[in-house]
């Protein structure tokens, strides 16, 4: 029988962080940083996908948010992955899908449970996570495998997305409109073509009526985000709900893109919202057992 969790979002555990290799099959070991609460467990687990416009970033850049989540009694695995321009779409989604399956396979090594594994991502990592979550069985994304992950799928029980790129094509058009060369070039380096931007768009999945998986979703978004116009997360919220998904959006007035990278009262509040969201998802899962 799957475990039930007595998760208390107000708990405060000491957190130990350490690095482990999670993927060995691409010519080099790719690492995950584990944020592990020091307690009895087993704890619920979340895979975290960092941002960086698909071309940069590092698994440790969201340390404030990941440590905050872990301190409440969640094991967080924040993974590195292949980056553009050397590795175009859908390489990062393949890596995230593998990371979810890897976390389920190895959860017990980190005093975590393989049941009800969640996903989280920020900025382009939010885009990557949502594609992996909405298309967990898509052969374009599940090509990476190894004997230890066999028998595990890439589904997530819930998702948290901070400043996410939920419509890669619309964001590219926005970048062109404001002549943001950096965003344009980074998008082109990853997707290569506008057709790929549209095919690899979470919003596009909803617009097309594709038979997608829709895990419960929390969107965290600053209203002063110069990288993402508010029309994108607001439209996605409405479309996700209209498609039958359970979705919440928390908007932070005058906060910039990916503000949860840094310490501050808004990040503290976003952490409380995220922990309460996780608690509700775990309570629902427990009630269904």
PDB file of C-alpha atoms in Angstrom:
ATOM      1  CA  UNK A   1       0.000   0.000   0.000  1.00  0.00           C
ATOM      2  CA  UNK A   2       1.363   3.483  -0.854  1.00  0.00           C
ATOM      3  CA  UNK A   3       2.559   5.449   2.188  1.00  0.00           C
ATOM      4  CA  UNK A   4       0.553   8.239   3.740  1.00  0.00           C
ATOM      5  CA  UNK A   5       2.340  11.431   4.719  1.00  0.00           C
ATOM      6  CA  UNK A   6       1.857  13.462   7.850  1.00  0.00           C
ATOM      7  CA  UNK A   7       3.389  16.490   6.143  1.00  0.00           C
ATOM      8  CA  UNK A   8       3.317  19.667   8.203  1.00  0.00           C
ATOM      9  CA  UNK A   9       4.157  22.755   6.117  1.00  0.00           C
ATOM     10  CA  UNK A  10       5.027  24.630   9.319  1.00  0.00           C
ATOM     11  CA  UNK A  11       7.693  22.109  10.347  1.00  0.00           C
ATOM     12  CA  UNK A  12      11.304  23.255  10.582  1.00  0.00           C
ATOM     13  CA  UNK A  13      14.000  20.651   9.954  1.00  0.00           C
ATOM     14  CA  UNK A  14      17.721  21.086   9.667  1.00  0.00           C
ATOM     15  CA  UNK A  15      18.679  20.570   6.012  1.00  0.00           C
ATOM     16  CA  UNK A  16      21.716  18.718   4.699  1.00  0.00           C
ATOM     17  CA  UNK A  17      22.723  19.282   1.065  1.00  0.00           C
ATOM     18  CA  UNK A  18      25.027  17.078  -0.977  1.00  0.00           C
ATOM     19  CA  UNK A  19      25.709  16.169  -4.597  1.00  0.00           C
ATOM     20  CA  UNK A  20      25.173  12.839  -6.331  1.00  0.00           C
ATOM     21  CA  UNK A  21      25.438  11.736  -9.974  1.00  0.00           C
ATOM     22  CA  UNK A  22      22.004  11.000 -11.400  1.00  0.00           C
ATOM     23  CA  UNK A  23      22.763  10.366 -15.054  1.00  0.00           C
ATOM     24  CA  UNK A  24      25.843   8.645 -16.485  1.00  0.00           C
ATOM     25  CA  UNK A  25      24.953   7.809 -20.063  1.00  0.00           C
ATOM     26  CA  UNK A  26      25.768  11.014 -21.974  1.00  0.00           C
ATOM     27  CA  UNK A  27      29.542  10.996 -21.911  1.00  0.00           C
ATOM     28  CA  UNK A  28      29.847  12.594 -18.488  1.00  0.00           C
ATOM     29  CA  UNK A  29      28.161  12.298 -15.089  1.00  0.00           C
ATOM     30  CA  UNK A  30      25.333  14.792 -14.580  1.00  0.00           C
ATOM     31  CA  UNK A  31      24.734  15.725 -10.970  1.00  0.00           C
ATOM     32  CA  UNK A  32      21.834  16.438  -8.664  1.00  0.00           C
ATOM     33  CA  UNK A  33      22.039  18.438  -5.464  1.00  0.00           C
ATOM     34  CA  UNK A  34      19.954  16.784  -2.779  1.00  0.00           C
ATOM     35  CA  UNK A  35      18.383  18.934  -0.062  1.00  0.00           C
ATOM     36  CA  UNK A  36      17.525  16.456   2.672  1.00  0.00           C
ATOM     37  CA  UNK A  37      15.611  17.245   5.877  1.00  0.00           C
ATOM     38  CA  UNK A  38      17.215  15.623   8.890  1.00  0.00           C
ATOM     39  CA  UNK A  39      14.400  13.636  10.475  1.00  0.00           C
ATOM     40  CA  UNK A  40      12.750  10.258  10.625  1.00  0.00           C
ATOM     41  CA  UNK A  41      11.022  10.235   7.222  1.00  0.00           C
ATOM     42  CA  UNK A  42      10.470   8.895   4.718  1.00  0.00           C
ATOM     43  CA  UNK A  43       9.707  12.319   3.270  1.00  0.00           C
ATOM     44  CA  UNK A  44       7.845  13.352   0.103  1.00  0.00           C
ATOM     45  CA  UNK A  45      10.164  14.260  -2.778  1.00  0.00           C
ATOM     46  CA  UNK A  46      10.302  16.937  -5.478  1.00  0.00           C
ATOM     47  CA  UNK A  47      12.474  17.173  -8.599  1.00  0.00           C
ATOM     48  CA  UNK A  48      13.585  20.769  -9.272  1.00  0.00           C
ATOM     49  CA  UNK A  49      14.534  22.075 -12.755  1.00  0.00           C
ATOM     50  CA  UNK A  50      16.540  25.313 -12.781  1.00  0.00           C
ATOM     51  CA  UNK A  51      16.194  28.232 -15.172  1.00  0.00           C
ATOM     52  CA  UNK A  52      18.690  29.963 -17.447  1.00  0.00           C
ATOM     53  CA  UNK A  53      16.915  30.623 -20.758  1.00  0.00           C
ATOM     54  CA  UNK A  54      17.691  27.021 -21.830  1.00  0.00           C
ATOM     55  CA  UNK A  55      21.318  28.085 -22.381  1.00  0.00           C
ATOM     56  CA  UNK A  56      22.686  28.553 -18.845  1.00  0.00           C
ATOM     57  CA  UNK A  57      22.007  28.316 -15.152  1.00  0.00           C
ATOM     58  CA  UNK A  58      23.023  25.768 -12.544  1.00  0.00           C
ATOM     59  CA  UNK A  59      21.296  23.369 -10.192  1.00  0.00           C
ATOM     60  CA  UNK A  60      22.376  25.357  -7.107  1.00  0.00           C
ATOM     61  CA  UNK A  61      21.034  28.771  -8.155  1.00  0.00           C
ATOM     62  CA  UNK A  62      17.670  28.208  -6.454  1.00  0.00           C
ATOM     63  CA  UNK A  63      19.247  27.324  -3.102  1.00  0.00           C
ATOM     64  CA  UNK A  64      17.055  29.742  -1.095  1.00  0.00           C
ATOM     65  CA  UNK A  65      13.806  28.276  -2.382  1.00  0.00           C
ATOM     66  CA  UNK A  66      14.958  24.664  -2.320  1.00  0.00           C
ATOM     67  CA  UNK A  67      16.333  24.898   1.196  1.00  0.00           C
ATOM     68  CA  UNK A  68      13.099  26.551   2.313  1.00  0.00           C
ATOM     69  CA  UNK A  69      11.044  23.715   0.882  1.00  0.00           C
ATOM     70  CA  UNK A  70      13.330  21.057   2.349  1.00  0.00           C
ATOM     71  CA  UNK A  71      13.191  22.582   5.822  1.00  0.00           C
ATOM     72  CA  UNK A  72       9.471  21.786   5.966  1.00  0.00           C
ATOM     73  CA  UNK A  73      10.061  18.084   5.389  1.00  0.00           C
ATOM     74  CA  UNK A  74      10.490  17.658   1.627  1.00  0.00           C
ATOM     75  CA  UNK A  75      13.445  16.016  -0.113  1.00  0.00           C
ATOM     76  CA  UNK A  76      14.439  18.182  -3.082  1.00  0.00           C
ATOM     77  CA  UNK A  77      16.597  16.901  -5.936  1.00  0.00           C
ATOM     78  CA  UNK A  78      17.788  19.817  -8.093  1.00  0.00           C
ATOM     79  CA  UNK A  79      19.322  18.524 -11.318  1.00  0.00           C
ATOM     80  CA  UNK A  80      21.739  19.801 -13.922  1.00  0.00           C
ATOM     81  CA  UNK A  81      21.050  18.894 -17.545  1.00  0.00           C
ATOM     82  CA  UNK A  82      22.178  19.476 -21.099  1.00  0.00           C
ATOM     83  CA  UNK A  83      22.118  23.071 -22.322  1.00  0.00           C
ATOM     84  CA  UNK A  84      21.747  24.858 -25.646  1.00  0.00           C
ATOM     85  CA  UNK A  85      23.265  25.622 -28.048  1.00  0.00           C
ATOM     86  CA  UNK A  86      25.123  22.296 -27.940  1.00  0.00           C
ATOM     87  CA  UNK A  87      21.954  20.419 -27.022  1.00  0.00           C
ATOM     88  CA  UNK A  88      18.768  21.769 -28.642  1.00  0.00           C
ATOM     89  CA  UNK A  89      15.156  20.902 -27.854  1.00  0.00           C
ATOM     90  CA  UNK A  90      14.029  18.438 -26.576  1.00  0.00           C
ATOM     91  CA  UNK A  91      17.256  17.487 -24.756  1.00  0.00           C
ATOM     92  CA  UNK A  92      16.367  19.265 -21.505  1.00  0.00           C
ATOM     93  CA  UNK A  93      12.924  17.690 -21.407  1.00  0.00           C
ATOM     94  CA  UNK A  94      14.497  14.265 -21.904  1.00  0.00           C
ATOM     95  CA  UNK A  95      16.813  14.955 -18.959  1.00  0.00           C
ATOM     96  CA  UNK A  96      13.976  16.168 -16.732  1.00  0.00           C
ATOM     97  CA  UNK A  97      11.875  13.124 -17.590  1.00  0.00           C
ATOM     98  CA  UNK A  98      14.794  10.883 -16.744  1.00  0.00           C
ATOM     99  CA  UNK A  99      15.375  12.829 -13.522  1.00  0.00           C
ATOM    100  CA  UNK A 100      11.805  12.206 -12.359  1.00  0.00           C
ATOM    101  CA  UNK A 101      12.160   8.480 -12.980  1.00  0.00           C
ATOM    102  CA  UNK A 102      15.588   8.445 -11.352  1.00  0.00           C
ATOM    103  CA  UNK A 103      14.256  10.171  -8.232  1.00  0.00           C
ATOM    104  CA  UNK A 104      11.484   7.604  -7.931  1.00  0.00           C
ATOM    105  CA  UNK A 105      13.993   4.761  -8.347  1.00  0.00           C
ATOM    106  CA  UNK A 106      16.478   6.143  -5.812  1.00  0.00           C
ATOM    107  CA  UNK A 107      14.194   7.910  -3.342  1.00  0.00           C
ATOM    108  CA  UNK A 108      14.911   5.524  -0.487  1.00  0.00           C
ATOM    109  CA  UNK A 109      18.615   6.454  -0.640  1.00  0.00           C
ATOM    110  CA  UNK A 110      17.659   9.985   0.417  1.00  0.00           C
ATOM    111  CA  UNK A 111      15.081   9.026   3.070  1.00  0.00           C
ATOM    112  CA  UNK A 112      12.341   9.879   0.592  1.00  0.00           C
ATOM    113  CA  UNK A 113       9.346   8.018  -0.778  1.00  0.00           C
ATOM    114  CA  UNK A 114       8.887   7.193  -4.480  1.00  0.00           C
ATOM    115  CA  UNK A 115       5.152   7.819  -4.094  1.00  0.00           C
ATOM    116  CA  UNK A 116       3.544  11.179  -4.928  1.00  0.00           C
ATOM    117  CA  UNK A 117       6.778  12.695  -6.310  1.00  0.00           C
ATOM    118  CA  UNK A 118       6.257  16.313  -7.311  1.00  0.00           C
ATOM    119  CA  UNK A 119       8.025  18.595  -9.754  1.00  0.00           C
ATOM    120  CA  UNK A 120       9.131  22.221  -9.590  1.00  0.00           C
ATOM    121  CA  UNK A 121      10.863  24.533 -12.015  1.00  0.00           C
ATOM    122  CA  UNK A 122      11.753  28.173 -12.520  1.00  0.00           C
ATOM    123  CA  UNK A 123      11.805  30.292 -15.672  1.00  0.00           C
ATOM    124  CA  UNK A 124      12.868  28.059 -18.594  1.00  0.00           C
ATOM    125  CA  UNK A 125      13.004  25.241 -16.041  1.00  0.00           C
ATOM    126  CA  UNK A 126       9.286  25.768 -15.499  1.00  0.00           C
ATOM    127  CA  UNK A 127       8.777  25.289 -19.242  1.00  0.00           C
ATOM    128  CA  UNK A 128      10.901  22.131 -19.218  1.00  0.00           C
ATOM    129  CA  UNK A 129       9.136  20.703 -16.176  1.00  0.00           C
ATOM    130  CA  UNK A 130       5.674  21.350 -17.588  1.00  0.00           C
ATOM    131  CA  UNK A 131       6.465  19.647 -20.895  1.00  0.00           C
ATOM    132  CA  UNK A 132       7.816  16.610 -19.040  1.00  0.00           C
ATOM    133  CA  UNK A 133       4.797  16.599 -16.718  1.00  0.00           C
ATOM    134  CA  UNK A 134       2.163  17.065 -19.431  1.00  0.00           C
ATOM    135  CA  UNK A 135       3.728  14.512 -21.796  1.00  0.00           C
ATOM    136  CA  UNK A 136       5.187  11.914 -19.413  1.00  0.00           C
ATOM    137  CA  UNK A 137       4.867   9.054 -21.923  1.00  0.00           C
ATOM    138  CA  UNK A 138       5.927  10.918 -25.062  1.00  0.00           C
ATOM    139  CA  UNK A 139       8.709   8.933 -26.808  1.00  0.00           C
ATOM    140  CA  UNK A 140      10.438  12.197 -27.764  1.00  0.00           C
ATOM    141  CA  UNK A 141      11.021  12.826 -24.073  1.00  0.00           C
ATOM    142  CA  UNK A 142      11.484   9.323 -22.653  1.00  0.00           C
ATOM    143  CA  UNK A 143      14.364   8.093 -24.789  1.00  0.00           C
ATOM    144  CA  UNK A 144      16.899   8.235 -21.969  1.00  0.00           C
ATOM    145  CA  UNK A 145      16.795   5.142 -19.817  1.00  0.00           C
ATOM    146  CA  UNK A 146      18.859   2.814 -17.664  1.00  0.00           C
ATOM    147  CA  UNK A 147      18.154  -0.467 -15.894  1.00  0.00           C
ATOM    148  CA  UNK A 148      17.594   1.215 -12.526  1.00  0.00           C
ATOM    149  CA  UNK A 149      14.751   3.448 -13.739  1.00  0.00           C
ATOM    150  CA  UNK A 150      12.840   0.731 -15.581  1.00  0.00           C
ATOM    151  CA  UNK A 151       9.376   0.301 -14.125  1.00  0.00           C
ATOM    152  CA  UNK A 152       9.104   3.968 -13.141  1.00  0.00           C
ATOM    153  CA  UNK A 153       7.231   6.568 -15.175  1.00  0.00           C
ATOM    154  CA  UNK A 154       7.764  10.305 -15.587  1.00  0.00           C
ATOM    155  CA  UNK A 155       4.504  11.465 -14.059  1.00  0.00           C
ATOM    156  CA  UNK A 156       4.489  13.985 -11.230  1.00  0.00           C
ATOM    157  CA  UNK A 157       1.788  14.223  -8.580  1.00  0.00           C
ATOM    158  CA  UNK A 158       1.824  18.034  -8.695  1.00  0.00           C
ATOM    159  CA  UNK A 159       3.904  20.880 -10.128  1.00  0.00           C
ATOM    160  CA  UNK A 160       5.175  24.252  -8.900  1.00  0.00           C
ATOM    161  CA  UNK A 161       6.298  26.746 -11.554  1.00  0.00           C
ATOM    162  CA  UNK A 162       8.033  30.021 -10.713  1.00  0.00           C
ATOM    163  CA  UNK A 163       8.150  32.702 -13.440  1.00  0.00           C
ATOM    164  CA  UNK A 164       7.648  29.909 -15.991  1.00  0.00           C
ATOM    165  CA  UNK A 165       7.856  30.195 -19.770  1.00  0.00           C
ATOM    166  CA  UNK A 166       4.461  28.588 -20.361  1.00  0.00           C
ATOM    167  CA  UNK A 167       4.225  29.585 -24.006  1.00  0.00           C
ATOM    168  CA  UNK A 168       7.616  29.435 -25.690  1.00  0.00           C
ATOM    169  CA  UNK A 169       6.345  30.716 -29.036  1.00  0.00           C
ATOM    170  CA  UNK A 170       4.369  33.656 -27.616  1.00  0.00           C
ATOM    171  CA  UNK A 171       7.346  34.592 -25.444  1.00  0.00           C
ATOM    172  CA  UNK A 172       9.572  34.564 -28.543  1.00  0.00           C
ATOM    173  CA  UNK A 173       7.158  36.867 -30.335  1.00  0.00           C
ATOM    174  CA  UNK A 174       7.118  39.123 -27.283  1.00  0.00           C
ATOM    175  CA  UNK A 175      10.944  39.217 -27.251  1.00  0.00           C
ATOM    176  CA  UNK A 176      10.962  40.182 -30.916  1.00  0.00           C
ATOM    177  CA  UNK A 177       8.409  42.900 -30.251  1.00  0.00           C
ATOM    178  CA  UNK A 178      10.485  44.526 -27.515  1.00  0.00           C
ATOM    179  CA  UNK A 179      13.745  43.827 -29.404  1.00  0.00           C
ATOM    180  CA  UNK A 180      15.229  41.777 -26.575  1.00  0.00           C
ATOM    181  CA  UNK A 181      18.073  40.204 -28.537  1.00  0.00           C
ATOM    182  CA  UNK A 182      19.220  38.044 -25.624  1.00  0.00           C
ATOM    183  CA  UNK A 183      15.869  36.328 -25.200  1.00  0.00           C
ATOM    184  CA  UNK A 184      15.485  35.923 -28.952  1.00  0.00           C
ATOM    185  CA  UNK A 185      18.913  34.347 -29.447  1.00  0.00           C
ATOM    186  CA  UNK A 186      18.565  32.019 -26.467  1.00  0.00           C
ATOM    187  CA  UNK A 187      15.180  30.830 -27.685  1.00  0.00           C
ATOM    188  CA  UNK A 188      16.486  30.279 -31.205  1.00  0.00           C
ATOM    189  CA  UNK A 189      19.565  28.448 -29.885  1.00  0.00           C
ATOM    190  CA  UNK A 190      17.395  25.939 -28.078  1.00  0.00           C
ATOM    191  CA  UNK A 191      14.434  25.449 -30.400  1.00  0.00           C
ATOM    192  CA  UNK A 192      16.178  26.144 -33.740  1.00  0.00           C
ATOM    193  CA  UNK A 193      12.850  26.745 -35.520  1.00  0.00           C
ATOM    194  CA  UNK A 194       9.582  28.513 -34.811  1.00  0.00           C
ATOM    195  CA  UNK A 195       7.762  25.260 -35.528  1.00  0.00           C
ATOM    196  CA  UNK A 196       9.627  23.645 -32.622  1.00  0.00           C
ATOM    197  CA  UNK A 197       8.772  26.595 -30.369  1.00  0.00           C
ATOM    198  CA  UNK A 198       5.093  25.969 -31.077  1.00  0.00           C
ATOM    199  CA  UNK A 199       5.282  22.175 -30.804  1.00  0.00           C
ATOM    200  CA  UNK A 200       7.213  22.467 -27.539  1.00  0.00           C
ATOM    201  CA  UNK A 201       4.844  24.973 -25.942  1.00  0.00           C
ATOM    202  CA  UNK A 202       2.771  23.968 -22.893  1.00  0.00           C
ATOM    203  CA  UNK A 203       0.137  26.503 -23.983  1.00  0.00           C
ATOM    204  CA  UNK A 204       0.160  24.940 -27.440  1.00  0.00           C
ATOM    205  CA  UNK A 205      -0.611  21.544 -25.909  1.00  0.00           C
ATOM    206  CA  UNK A 206      -3.745  23.015 -24.336  1.00  0.00           C
ATOM    207  CA  UNK A 207      -4.749  24.988 -27.421  1.00  0.00           C
ATOM    208  CA  UNK A 208      -4.539  21.900 -29.633  1.00  0.00           C
ATOM    209  CA  UNK A 209      -6.687  19.776 -27.339  1.00  0.00           C
ATOM    210  CA  UNK A 210      -3.928  17.210 -27.037  1.00  0.00           C
ATOM    211  CA  UNK A 211      -4.661  14.383 -24.591  1.00  0.00           C
ATOM    212  CA  UNK A 212      -2.194  15.658 -21.982  1.00  0.00           C
ATOM    213  CA  UNK A 213      -1.643  14.806 -18.337  1.00  0.00           C
ATOM    214  CA  UNK A 214      -2.581  17.777 -16.126  1.00  0.00           C
ATOM    215  CA  UNK A 215      -1.097  17.514 -12.631  1.00  0.00           C
ATOM    216  CA  UNK A 216      -2.233  20.006 -10.003  1.00  0.00           C
ATOM    217  CA  UNK A 217      -0.262  23.179 -10.652  1.00  0.00           C
ATOM    218  CA  UNK A 218       0.826  26.264  -8.713  1.00  0.00           C
ATOM    219  CA  UNK A 219       2.143  29.234 -10.724  1.00  0.00           C
ATOM    220  CA  UNK A 220       4.222  31.865  -8.892  1.00  0.00           C
ATOM    221  CA  UNK A 221       4.586  35.040 -10.942  1.00  0.00           C
ATOM    222  CA  UNK A 222       5.841  38.586 -10.443  1.00  0.00           C
ATOM    223  CA  UNK A 223       3.862  41.325 -12.195  1.00  0.00           C
ATOM    224  CA  UNK A 224       7.003  43.321 -13.076  1.00  0.00           C
ATOM    225  CA  UNK A 225       8.567  40.408 -14.973  1.00  0.00           C
ATOM    226  CA  UNK A 226      10.252  41.945 -18.024  1.00  0.00           C
ATOM    227  CA  UNK A 227      10.998  38.488 -19.462  1.00  0.00           C
ATOM    228  CA  UNK A 228       7.407  37.264 -19.493  1.00  0.00           C
ATOM    229  CA  UNK A 229       4.316  39.409 -20.093  1.00  0.00           C
ATOM    230  CA  UNK A 230       1.509  38.721 -17.630  1.00  0.00           C
ATOM    231  CA  UNK A 231      -0.739  37.700 -20.510  1.00  0.00           C
ATOM    232  CA  UNK A 232       1.153  34.385 -20.793  1.00  0.00           C
ATOM    233  CA  UNK A 233       0.668  32.967 -17.268  1.00  0.00           C
ATOM    234  CA  UNK A 234      -2.869  34.369 -17.050  1.00  0.00           C
ATOM    235  CA  UNK A 235      -3.890  32.768 -20.327  1.00  0.00           C
ATOM    236  CA  UNK A 236      -2.287  29.478 -19.308  1.00  0.00           C
ATOM    237  CA  UNK A 237      -4.142  29.569 -15.997  1.00  0.00           C
ATOM    238  CA  UNK A 238      -7.472  29.955 -17.778  1.00  0.00           C
ATOM    239  CA  UNK A 239      -6.671  27.337 -20.422  1.00  0.00           C
ATOM    240  CA  UNK A 240      -5.409  24.799 -17.892  1.00  0.00           C
ATOM    241  CA  UNK A 241      -8.539  25.186 -15.820  1.00  0.00           C
ATOM    242  CA  UNK A 242     -10.780  24.999 -18.878  1.00  0.00           C
ATOM    243  CA  UNK A 243      -9.017  21.782 -19.867  1.00  0.00           C
ATOM    244  CA  UNK A 244      -9.914  20.222 -16.519  1.00  0.00           C
ATOM    245  CA  UNK A 245      -6.674  20.865 -14.629  1.00  0.00           C
ATOM    246  CA  UNK A 246      -6.474  22.019 -11.034  1.00  0.00           C
ATOM    247  CA  UNK A 247      -4.414  25.232 -11.112  1.00  0.00           C
ATOM    248  CA  UNK A 248      -3.643  28.127  -8.812  1.00  0.00           C
ATOM    249  CA  UNK A 249      -1.777  31.341  -9.592  1.00  0.00           C
ATOM    250  CA  UNK A 250      -0.120  33.624  -7.051  1.00  0.00           C
ATOM    251  CA  UNK A 251       0.850  37.039  -8.415  1.00  0.00           C
ATOM    252  CA  UNK A 252       3.403  39.278  -6.681  1.00  0.00           C
ATOM    253  CA  UNK A 253       2.963  42.970  -7.333  1.00  0.00           C
ATOM    254  CA  UNK A 254       6.012  44.738  -8.811  1.00  0.00           C
ATOM    255  CA  UNK A 255       8.269  41.688  -8.425  1.00  0.00           C
ATOM    256  CA  UNK A 256      10.747  40.858 -11.228  1.00  0.00           C
ATOM    257  CA  UNK A 257      11.469  37.705 -13.147  1.00  0.00           C
ATOM    258  CA  UNK A 258      12.412  34.717 -10.995  1.00  0.00           C
ATOM    259  CA  UNK A 259      12.401  36.783  -7.801  1.00  0.00           C
ATOM    260  CA  UNK A 260      12.429  33.587  -5.721  1.00  0.00           C
ATOM    261  CA  UNK A 261      16.152  33.295  -6.500  1.00  0.00           C
ATOM    262  CA  UNK A 262      16.829  35.763  -3.712  1.00  0.00           C
ATOM    263  CA  UNK A 263      15.916  36.170  -0.079  1.00  0.00           C
ATOM    264  CA  UNK A 264      13.102  38.542   0.802  1.00  0.00           C
ATOM    265  CA  UNK A 265       9.622  38.771   2.237  1.00  0.00           C
ATOM    266  CA  UNK A 266       8.049  37.940  -1.127  1.00  0.00           C
ATOM    267  CA  UNK A 267      10.143  34.785  -1.427  1.00  0.00           C
ATOM    268  CA  UNK A 268       9.222  33.875   2.149  1.00  0.00           C
ATOM    269  CA  UNK A 269       5.563  34.325   1.274  1.00  0.00           C
ATOM    270  CA  UNK A 270       5.929  32.300  -1.934  1.00  0.00           C
ATOM    271  CA  UNK A 271       7.511  29.509   0.086  1.00  0.00           C
ATOM    272  CA  UNK A 272       4.568  29.455   2.479  1.00  0.00           C
ATOM    273  CA  UNK A 273       2.148  29.356  -0.457  1.00  0.00           C
ATOM    274  CA  UNK A 274       4.135  26.528  -2.080  1.00  0.00           C
ATOM    275  CA  UNK A 275       4.320  24.482   1.123  1.00  0.00           C
ATOM    276  CA  UNK A 276       0.593  24.881   1.736  1.00  0.00           C
ATOM    277  CA  UNK A 277      -0.057  23.824  -1.854  1.00  0.00           C
ATOM    278  CA  UNK A 278       2.069  20.683  -1.408  1.00  0.00           C
ATOM    279  CA  UNK A 279       0.279  19.900   1.860  1.00  0.00           C
ATOM    280  CA  UNK A 280      -3.094  20.025   0.085  1.00  0.00           C
ATOM    281  CA  UNK A 281      -1.897  17.745  -2.706  1.00  0.00           C
ATOM    282  CA  UNK A 282      -0.472  15.210  -0.265  1.00  0.00           C
ATOM    283  CA  UNK A 283      -3.625  15.325   1.876  1.00  0.00           C
ATOM    284  CA  UNK A 284      -5.739  14.644  -1.222  1.00  0.00           C
ATOM    285  CA  UNK A 285      -3.484  11.749  -2.213  1.00  0.00           C
ATOM    286  CA  UNK A 286      -3.619  10.317   1.305  1.00  0.00           C
ATOM    287  CA  UNK A 287      -7.415  10.566   1.409  1.00  0.00           C
ATOM    288  CA  UNK A 288      -7.584   8.634  -1.869  1.00  0.00           C
ATOM    289  CA  UNK A 289      -5.557   5.686  -0.484  1.00  0.00           C
TER     290      UNK A 289
END
